[in-house]
mmCIF file of C-alpha atoms in Angstrom:
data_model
loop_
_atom_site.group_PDB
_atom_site.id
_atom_site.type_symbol
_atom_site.label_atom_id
_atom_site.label_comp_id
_atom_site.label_asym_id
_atom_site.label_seq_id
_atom_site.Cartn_x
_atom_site.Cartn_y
_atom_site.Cartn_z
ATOM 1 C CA UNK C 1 0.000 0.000 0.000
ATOM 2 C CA UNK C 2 1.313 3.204 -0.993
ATOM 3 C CA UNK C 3 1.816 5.929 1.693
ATOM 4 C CA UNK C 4 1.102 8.896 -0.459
ATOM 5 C CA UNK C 5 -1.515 8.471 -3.632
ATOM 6 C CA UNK C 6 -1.587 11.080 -6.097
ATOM 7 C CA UNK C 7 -4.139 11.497 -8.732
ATOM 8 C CA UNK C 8 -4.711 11.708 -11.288
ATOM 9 C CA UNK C 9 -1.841 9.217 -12.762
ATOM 10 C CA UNK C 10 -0.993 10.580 -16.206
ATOM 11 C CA UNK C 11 -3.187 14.571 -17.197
ATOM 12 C CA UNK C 12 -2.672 15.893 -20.509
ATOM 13 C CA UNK C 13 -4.684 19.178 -21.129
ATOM 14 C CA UNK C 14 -4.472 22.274 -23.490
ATOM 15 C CA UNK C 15 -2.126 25.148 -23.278
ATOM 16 C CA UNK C 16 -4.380 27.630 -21.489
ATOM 17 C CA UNK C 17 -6.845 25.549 -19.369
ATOM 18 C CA UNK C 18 -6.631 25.211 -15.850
ATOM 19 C CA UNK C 19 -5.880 22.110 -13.689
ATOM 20 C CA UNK C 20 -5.308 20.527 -10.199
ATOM 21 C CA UNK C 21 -3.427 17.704 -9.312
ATOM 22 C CA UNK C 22 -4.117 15.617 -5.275
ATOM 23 C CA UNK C 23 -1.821 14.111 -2.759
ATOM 24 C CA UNK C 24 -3.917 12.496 -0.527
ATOM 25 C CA UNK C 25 -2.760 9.688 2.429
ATOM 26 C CA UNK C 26 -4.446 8.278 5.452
ATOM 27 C CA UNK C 27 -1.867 9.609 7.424
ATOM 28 C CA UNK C 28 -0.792 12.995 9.399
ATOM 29 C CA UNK C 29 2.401 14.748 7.922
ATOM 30 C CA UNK C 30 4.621 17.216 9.754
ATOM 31 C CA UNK C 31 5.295 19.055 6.513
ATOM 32 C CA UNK C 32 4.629 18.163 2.664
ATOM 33 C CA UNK C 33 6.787 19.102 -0.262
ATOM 34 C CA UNK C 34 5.960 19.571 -4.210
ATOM 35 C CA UNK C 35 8.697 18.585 -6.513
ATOM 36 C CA UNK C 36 8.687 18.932 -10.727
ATOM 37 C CA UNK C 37 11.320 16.843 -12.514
ATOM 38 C CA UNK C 38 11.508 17.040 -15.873
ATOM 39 C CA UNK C 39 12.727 14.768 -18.442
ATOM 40 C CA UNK C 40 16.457 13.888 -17.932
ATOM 41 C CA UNK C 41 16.821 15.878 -14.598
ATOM 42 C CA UNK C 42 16.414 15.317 -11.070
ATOM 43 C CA UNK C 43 13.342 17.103 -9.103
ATOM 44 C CA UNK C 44 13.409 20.674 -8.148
ATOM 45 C CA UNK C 45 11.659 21.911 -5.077
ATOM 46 C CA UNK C 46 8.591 23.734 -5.973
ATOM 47 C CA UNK C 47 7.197 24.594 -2.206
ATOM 48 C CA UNK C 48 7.157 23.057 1.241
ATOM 49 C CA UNK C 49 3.867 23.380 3.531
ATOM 50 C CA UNK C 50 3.712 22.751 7.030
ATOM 51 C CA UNK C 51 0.418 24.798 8.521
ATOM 52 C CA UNK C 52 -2.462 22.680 8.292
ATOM 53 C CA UNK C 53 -5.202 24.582 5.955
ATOM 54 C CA UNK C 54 -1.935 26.740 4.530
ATOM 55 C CA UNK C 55 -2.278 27.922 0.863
ATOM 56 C CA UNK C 56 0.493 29.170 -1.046
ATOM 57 C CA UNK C 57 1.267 30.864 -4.414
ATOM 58 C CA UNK C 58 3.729 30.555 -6.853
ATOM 59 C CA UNK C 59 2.933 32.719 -9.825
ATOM 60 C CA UNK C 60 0.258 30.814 -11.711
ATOM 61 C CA UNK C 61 0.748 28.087 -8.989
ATOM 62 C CA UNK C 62 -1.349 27.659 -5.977
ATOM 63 C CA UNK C 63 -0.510 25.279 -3.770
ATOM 64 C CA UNK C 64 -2.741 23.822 -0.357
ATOM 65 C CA UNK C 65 -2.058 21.864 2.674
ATOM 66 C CA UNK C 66 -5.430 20.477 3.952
ATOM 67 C CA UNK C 67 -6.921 21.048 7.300
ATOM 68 C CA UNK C 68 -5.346 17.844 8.997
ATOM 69 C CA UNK C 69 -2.535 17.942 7.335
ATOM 70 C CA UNK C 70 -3.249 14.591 6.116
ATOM 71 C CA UNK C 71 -3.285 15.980 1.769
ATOM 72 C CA UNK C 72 -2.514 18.739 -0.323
ATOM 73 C CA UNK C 73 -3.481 19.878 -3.695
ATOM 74 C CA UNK C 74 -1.891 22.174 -6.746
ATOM 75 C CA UNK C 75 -3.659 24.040 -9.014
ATOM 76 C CA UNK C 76 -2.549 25.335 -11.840
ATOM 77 C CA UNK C 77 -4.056 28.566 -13.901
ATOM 78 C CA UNK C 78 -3.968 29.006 -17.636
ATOM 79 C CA UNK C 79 -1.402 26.160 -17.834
ATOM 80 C CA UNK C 80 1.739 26.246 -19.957
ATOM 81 C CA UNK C 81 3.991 23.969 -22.028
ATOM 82 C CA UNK C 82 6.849 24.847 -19.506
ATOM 83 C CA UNK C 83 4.803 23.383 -17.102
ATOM 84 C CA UNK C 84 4.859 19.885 -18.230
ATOM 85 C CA UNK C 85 6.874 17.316 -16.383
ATOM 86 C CA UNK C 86 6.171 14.714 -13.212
ATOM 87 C CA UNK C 87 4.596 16.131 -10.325
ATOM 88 C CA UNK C 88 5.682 15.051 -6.979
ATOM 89 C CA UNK C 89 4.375 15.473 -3.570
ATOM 90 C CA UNK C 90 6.661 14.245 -0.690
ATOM 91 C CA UNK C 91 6.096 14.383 3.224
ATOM 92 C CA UNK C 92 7.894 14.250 6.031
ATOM 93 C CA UNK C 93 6.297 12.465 9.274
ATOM 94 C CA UNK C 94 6.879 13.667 12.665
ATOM 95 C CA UNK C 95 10.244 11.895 14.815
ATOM 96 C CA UNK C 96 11.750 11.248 11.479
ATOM 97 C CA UNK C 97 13.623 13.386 8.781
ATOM 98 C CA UNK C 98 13.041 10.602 5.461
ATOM 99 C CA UNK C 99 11.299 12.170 2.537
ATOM 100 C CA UNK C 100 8.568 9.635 1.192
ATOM 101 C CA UNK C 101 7.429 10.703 -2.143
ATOM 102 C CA UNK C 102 3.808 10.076 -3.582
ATOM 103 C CA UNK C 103 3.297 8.290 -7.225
ATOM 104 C CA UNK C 104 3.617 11.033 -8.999
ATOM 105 C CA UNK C 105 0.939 12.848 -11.864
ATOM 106 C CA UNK C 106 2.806 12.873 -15.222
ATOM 107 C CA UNK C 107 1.387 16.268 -17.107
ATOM 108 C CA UNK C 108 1.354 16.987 -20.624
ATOM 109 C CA UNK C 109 0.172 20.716 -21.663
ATOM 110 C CA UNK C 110 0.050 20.385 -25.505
ATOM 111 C CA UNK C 111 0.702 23.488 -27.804
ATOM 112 C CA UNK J 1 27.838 27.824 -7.139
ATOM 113 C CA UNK J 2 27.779 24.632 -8.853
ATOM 114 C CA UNK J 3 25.073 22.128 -8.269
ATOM 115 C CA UNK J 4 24.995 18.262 -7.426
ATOM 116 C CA UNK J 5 26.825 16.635 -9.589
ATOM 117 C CA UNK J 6 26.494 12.630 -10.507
ATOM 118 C CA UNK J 7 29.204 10.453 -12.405
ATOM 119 C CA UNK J 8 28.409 8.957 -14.608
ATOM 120 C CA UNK J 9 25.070 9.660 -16.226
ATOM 121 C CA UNK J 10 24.352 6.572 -17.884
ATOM 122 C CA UNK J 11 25.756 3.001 -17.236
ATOM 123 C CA UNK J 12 25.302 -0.657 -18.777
ATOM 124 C CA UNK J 13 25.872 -3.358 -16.376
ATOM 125 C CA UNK J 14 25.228 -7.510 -16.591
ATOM 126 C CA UNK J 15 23.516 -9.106 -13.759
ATOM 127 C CA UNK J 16 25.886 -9.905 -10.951
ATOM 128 C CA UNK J 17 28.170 -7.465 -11.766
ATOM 129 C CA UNK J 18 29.048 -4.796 -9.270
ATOM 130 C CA UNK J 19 28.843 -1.048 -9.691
ATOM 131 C CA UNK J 20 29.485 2.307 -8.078
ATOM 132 C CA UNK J 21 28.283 5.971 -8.720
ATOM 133 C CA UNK J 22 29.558 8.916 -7.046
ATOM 134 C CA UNK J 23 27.196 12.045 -5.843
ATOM 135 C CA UNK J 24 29.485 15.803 -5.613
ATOM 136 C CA UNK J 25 27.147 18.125 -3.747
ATOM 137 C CA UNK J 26 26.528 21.434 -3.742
ATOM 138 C CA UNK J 27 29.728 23.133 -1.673
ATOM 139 C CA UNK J 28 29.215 23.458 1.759
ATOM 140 C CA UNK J 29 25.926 20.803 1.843
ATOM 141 C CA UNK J 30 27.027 18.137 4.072
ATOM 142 C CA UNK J 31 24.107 15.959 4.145
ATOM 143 C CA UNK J 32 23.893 13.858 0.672
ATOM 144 C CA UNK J 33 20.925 11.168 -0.114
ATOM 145 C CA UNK J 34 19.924 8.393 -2.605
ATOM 146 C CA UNK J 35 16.799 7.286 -3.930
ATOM 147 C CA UNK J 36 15.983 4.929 -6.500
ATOM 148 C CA UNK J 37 13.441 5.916 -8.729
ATOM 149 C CA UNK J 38 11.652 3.412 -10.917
ATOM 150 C CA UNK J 39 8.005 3.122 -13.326
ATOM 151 C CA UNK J 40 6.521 1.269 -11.025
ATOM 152 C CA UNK J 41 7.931 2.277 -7.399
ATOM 153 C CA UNK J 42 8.000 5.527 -7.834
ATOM 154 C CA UNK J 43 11.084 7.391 -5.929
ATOM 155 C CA UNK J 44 12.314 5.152 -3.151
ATOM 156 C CA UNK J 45 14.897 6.753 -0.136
ATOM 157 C CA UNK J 46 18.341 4.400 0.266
ATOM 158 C CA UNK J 47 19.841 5.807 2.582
ATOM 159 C CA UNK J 48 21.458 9.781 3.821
ATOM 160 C CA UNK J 49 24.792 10.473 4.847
ATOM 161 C CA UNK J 50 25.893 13.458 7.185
ATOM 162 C CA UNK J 51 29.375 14.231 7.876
ATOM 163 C CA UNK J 52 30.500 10.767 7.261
ATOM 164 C CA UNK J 53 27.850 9.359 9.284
ATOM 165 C CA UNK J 54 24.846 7.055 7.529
ATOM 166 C CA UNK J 55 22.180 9.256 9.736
ATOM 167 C CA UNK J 56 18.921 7.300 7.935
ATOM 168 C CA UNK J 57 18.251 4.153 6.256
ATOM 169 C CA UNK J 58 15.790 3.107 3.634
ATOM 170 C CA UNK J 59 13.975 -0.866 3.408
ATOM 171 C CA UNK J 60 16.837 -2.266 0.659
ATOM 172 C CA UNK J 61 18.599 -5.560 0.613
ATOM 173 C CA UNK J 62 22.432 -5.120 2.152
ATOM 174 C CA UNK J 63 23.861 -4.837 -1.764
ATOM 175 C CA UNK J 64 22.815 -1.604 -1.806
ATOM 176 C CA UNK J 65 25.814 0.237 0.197
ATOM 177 C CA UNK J 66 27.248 3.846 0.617
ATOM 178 C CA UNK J 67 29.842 6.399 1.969
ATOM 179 C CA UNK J 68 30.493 9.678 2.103
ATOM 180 C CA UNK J 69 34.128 11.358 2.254
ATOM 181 C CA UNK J 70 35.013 14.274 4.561
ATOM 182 C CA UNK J 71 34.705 16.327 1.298
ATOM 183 C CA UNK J 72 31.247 15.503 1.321
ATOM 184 C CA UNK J 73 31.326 13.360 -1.492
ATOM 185 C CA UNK J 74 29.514 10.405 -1.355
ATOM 186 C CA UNK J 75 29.640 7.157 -3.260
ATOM 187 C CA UNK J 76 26.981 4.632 -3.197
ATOM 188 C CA UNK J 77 27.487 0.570 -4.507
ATOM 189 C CA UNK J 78 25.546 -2.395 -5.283
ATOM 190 C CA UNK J 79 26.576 -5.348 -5.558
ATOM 191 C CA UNK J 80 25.569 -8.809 -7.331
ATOM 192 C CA UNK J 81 23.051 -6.264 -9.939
ATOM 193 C CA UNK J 82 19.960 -7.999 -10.854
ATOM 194 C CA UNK J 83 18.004 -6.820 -13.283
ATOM 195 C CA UNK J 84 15.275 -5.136 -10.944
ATOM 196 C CA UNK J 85 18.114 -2.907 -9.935
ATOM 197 C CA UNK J 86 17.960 -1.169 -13.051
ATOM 198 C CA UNK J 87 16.506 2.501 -12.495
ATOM 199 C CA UNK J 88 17.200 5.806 -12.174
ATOM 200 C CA UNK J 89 19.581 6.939 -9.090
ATOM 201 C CA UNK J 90 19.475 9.883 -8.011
ATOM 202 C CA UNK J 91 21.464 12.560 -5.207
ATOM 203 C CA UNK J 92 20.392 14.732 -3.347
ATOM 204 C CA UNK J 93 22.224 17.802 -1.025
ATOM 205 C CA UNK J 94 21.250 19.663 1.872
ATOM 206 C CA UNK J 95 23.061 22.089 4.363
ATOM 207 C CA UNK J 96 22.032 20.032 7.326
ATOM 208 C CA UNK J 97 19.711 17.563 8.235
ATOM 209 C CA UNK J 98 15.574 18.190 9.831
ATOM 210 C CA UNK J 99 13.079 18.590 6.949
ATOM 211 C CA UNK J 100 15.297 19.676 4.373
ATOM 212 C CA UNK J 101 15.315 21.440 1.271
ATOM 213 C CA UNK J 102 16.824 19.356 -1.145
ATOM 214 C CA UNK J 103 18.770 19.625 -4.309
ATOM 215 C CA UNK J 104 18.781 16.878 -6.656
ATOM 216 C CA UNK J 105 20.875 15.914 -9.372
ATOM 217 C CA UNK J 106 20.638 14.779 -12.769
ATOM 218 C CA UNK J 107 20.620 11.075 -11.713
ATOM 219 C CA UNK J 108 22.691 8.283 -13.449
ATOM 220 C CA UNK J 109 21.010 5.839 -15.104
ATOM 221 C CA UNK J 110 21.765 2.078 -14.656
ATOM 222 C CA UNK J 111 20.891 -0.420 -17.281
ATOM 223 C CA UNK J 112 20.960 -4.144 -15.628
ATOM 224 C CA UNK J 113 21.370 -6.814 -18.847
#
């Protein structure tokens, strides 16, 4: 059973339209991380949340930390072909400092 | 300032072979980890280093081994390769250790024949 499950799997959408990926688990996080790699490099620290209900923006990039800190979501406006690559969430539970990364949502934003 | 670096980037091994790849972090990051990132596992944690130390450990068989130098560098080895090993491996840096920011790099990619 996977700790983290992100959905959806694979999103491919037009240049333009909006989107939002999930990280969901059944468990409580001290803090969660988002992460885009692209093709061919490693991942690249988007944002890290750690207030439960927190939301926070990144240009077109919104990102929230749910209530009981237990899932997050990103949402994306007017999406753009830079913005394709894997999407990964990644938390950090409390008395330990591993990262444990979700499944990741592959996203294609076509021209 | 440069950023992690991993040697090489691609590799072609047979099963039972050995192999090591080496992790350069960013300058003055002394924490360095590995994860193993496959289609259908996702990105797995090895195991982190800190000042020489092996501070956390991941759920891999003992083939999967590392080090780090007092330069920070840090070399990780598996021996006896099967082919499930084959995946991409990638590095990380931090400046110290608690929930971290990380920096990854490129990842080298291991091909087990």
């Amino acid at each position: 059973t996977q700790l983290l499950e992100q959905s959806p799997q694979f999103l491919s959408i037009q240049e333009g339209e909006n989107l939002t990926v999930y990280c969901n688990s059944s468990s409580v996080f001290s803090s969660l991380q988002w992460y885009r790699q692209e093709p061919g490099e490693g991942p690249v620290l988007l944002v890290t949340v750690v207030t439960g209900g927190e939301v926070k923006k990144l240009k077109r990039l919104t990102f929230q930390f749910g209530d009981a800190r237990k899932d997050s979501s990103l949402h994306i406006t007017a999406a753009q072909t830079g913005d394709t690559g894997l999407y990964l969430c990644a938390v950090v539970g409390f008395g330990n400092e591993k990262l444990t990364f979700g499944t990741g949502t592959r996203l294609t934003i076509i021209p | 300032k440069a950023g992690v670096t991993q040697t090489p980037r691609y590799l072609i091994k047979t099963r039972g072979q050995q192999v090591t790849l080496s992790c350069s972090p960013i300058s003055g990051h002394r924490s360095v980890s590995w994860y193993q990132q496959t289609p259908g596992q996702g990105l797995q944690f090895l195991f982190e280093y800190f000042s020489e130390t092996q501070r956390n450990k991941g759920n891999f068989p003992g083939r999967f081994s590392g080090r780090q130098f007092s330069n920070s560098r840090s070399e990780m080895n598996v021996s006896t390769l099967e082919l499930g090993d084959s995946a991409l491996y990638l590095c990380a840096s931090s400046l110290t250790g608690g929930p971290k920011i990380q920096y990854f790099g490129a990842g080298t990619r291991l091909s087990v024949l």
